[in-house]
XYZ file of C-alpha atoms in Angstrom:
123
model
C 15.447 -115.548 68.417
C 15.364 -118.579 70.632
C 11.848 -119.778 71.272
C 10.498 -117.890 68.289
C 9.622 -114.694 70.165
C 9.727 -111.066 69.158
C 13.134 -109.529 69.895
C 11.345 -106.687 71.741
C 8.409 -107.391 74.052
C 6.566 -105.384 76.675
C 4.272 -105.849 79.643
C 1.923 -103.416 81.396
C 0.926 -103.973 85.036
C -1.689 -101.721 86.599
C -0.269 -101.258 90.079
C -3.394 -99.391 91.231
C -5.398 -102.616 91.121
C -2.731 -105.307 90.902
C -3.876 -106.560 87.485
C -2.485 -106.647 83.938
C -3.028 -103.538 81.836
C -4.916 -104.954 78.884
C -5.811 -103.197 75.629
C -3.085 -100.587 75.898
C -1.937 -99.402 72.449
C 1.851 -99.584 72.078
C 4.053 -98.000 69.420
C 7.743 -98.788 68.810
C 9.926 -96.299 66.956
C 13.627 -95.911 66.188
C 15.589 -92.666 66.138
C 16.929 -91.871 62.675
C 20.000 -89.610 62.940
C 20.201 -89.375 59.136
C 16.756 -87.748 59.053
C 17.362 -84.885 61.534
C 16.796 -87.253 64.459
C 13.229 -87.966 63.444
C 11.505 -91.030 64.930
C 10.685 -93.757 62.393
C 7.799 -96.148 63.095
C 8.885 -99.759 63.592
C 5.811 -101.548 64.986
C 2.421 -101.215 66.662
C 0.701 -103.521 69.096
C -2.022 -103.847 71.722
C -1.536 -105.467 75.101
C -3.395 -108.739 75.555
C -5.439 -109.937 78.547
C -2.176 -110.583 80.432
C -0.939 -107.039 79.691
C 1.678 -108.271 77.236
C 2.647 -107.621 73.641
C 4.726 -110.623 72.675
C 4.283 -110.274 68.927
C 5.446 -106.697 68.399
C 8.057 -107.818 65.867
C 8.336 -110.981 63.858
C 10.713 -113.417 65.571
C 12.958 -113.278 62.482
C 13.274 -109.482 62.713
C 16.932 -108.479 63.092
C 17.405 -105.525 65.411
C 19.892 -102.854 64.507
C 21.893 -100.858 67.012
C 20.332 -97.539 67.885
C 17.953 -95.602 70.101
C 14.377 -96.877 70.369
C 11.237 -95.341 71.841
C 8.265 -97.305 73.092
C 5.072 -95.264 73.614
C 2.206 -96.595 75.723
C -1.100 -94.798 75.058
C -2.207 -94.786 78.671
C -5.023 -92.212 78.236
C -6.983 -94.777 76.234
C -6.447 -97.352 78.949
C -7.555 -95.073 81.788
C -10.578 -93.818 79.822
C -11.703 -97.422 79.193
C -11.395 -98.065 82.942
C -13.476 -94.972 83.735
C -10.569 -93.266 85.449
C -10.507 -89.480 85.199
C -7.839 -87.083 86.372
C -4.902 -89.342 85.496
C -1.583 -87.505 85.162
C 0.171 -89.277 82.283
C -1.798 -89.461 79.004
C 1.026 -91.522 77.541
C 4.340 -92.981 78.702
C 7.432 -92.986 76.523
C 10.358 -95.218 77.369
C 13.546 -94.575 75.451
C 16.215 -97.279 75.418
C 19.306 -98.243 73.480
C 20.221 -101.369 71.595
C 24.005 -101.192 71.713
C 26.290 -102.234 68.888
C 27.136 -105.891 69.415
C 23.938 -106.500 71.430
C 21.470 -106.680 68.544
C 20.775 -110.386 69.099
C 19.707 -109.927 72.713
C 16.061 -109.925 73.788
C 14.674 -106.658 75.136
C 11.671 -106.750 77.480
C 10.157 -103.428 78.557
C 7.832 -103.709 81.589
C 5.693 -100.744 82.635
C 4.197 -100.559 86.137
C 1.429 -98.019 85.886
C -0.965 -96.106 88.139
C -2.959 -92.933 87.408
C -0.303 -90.720 89.005
C 2.970 -92.592 88.567
C 4.852 -95.150 86.563
C 8.106 -97.051 86.707
C 10.025 -99.285 84.345
C 13.126 -101.456 84.219
C 14.845 -103.778 81.791
C 13.080 -107.085 82.113
C 14.110 -110.504 80.892
């Protein structure tokens, strides 16, 4: 990857306070059709003080085409903030790395509040 970055990165922004979502556990998995569509663990990370996980995968990691799932453990984040009554204990974002696009960079932003979230393909 150009710049020596992980081929998949993520970013959590807490839209309820306008600050980065730090210390959010993140898990990356890939769907394995050969194993009855079970999810296989690929990587784990924790968002930094800027709400980012930029080192989820080694920069030399070669992505393969397929369906990926990124899980953000938001219950742990809200509990650490003293927030009770949140609606989403975790957020799962499922996305595809298409055949022929394995060398692209995939950035998964999550805009989070206790009662809603949104995402998009970042750059």
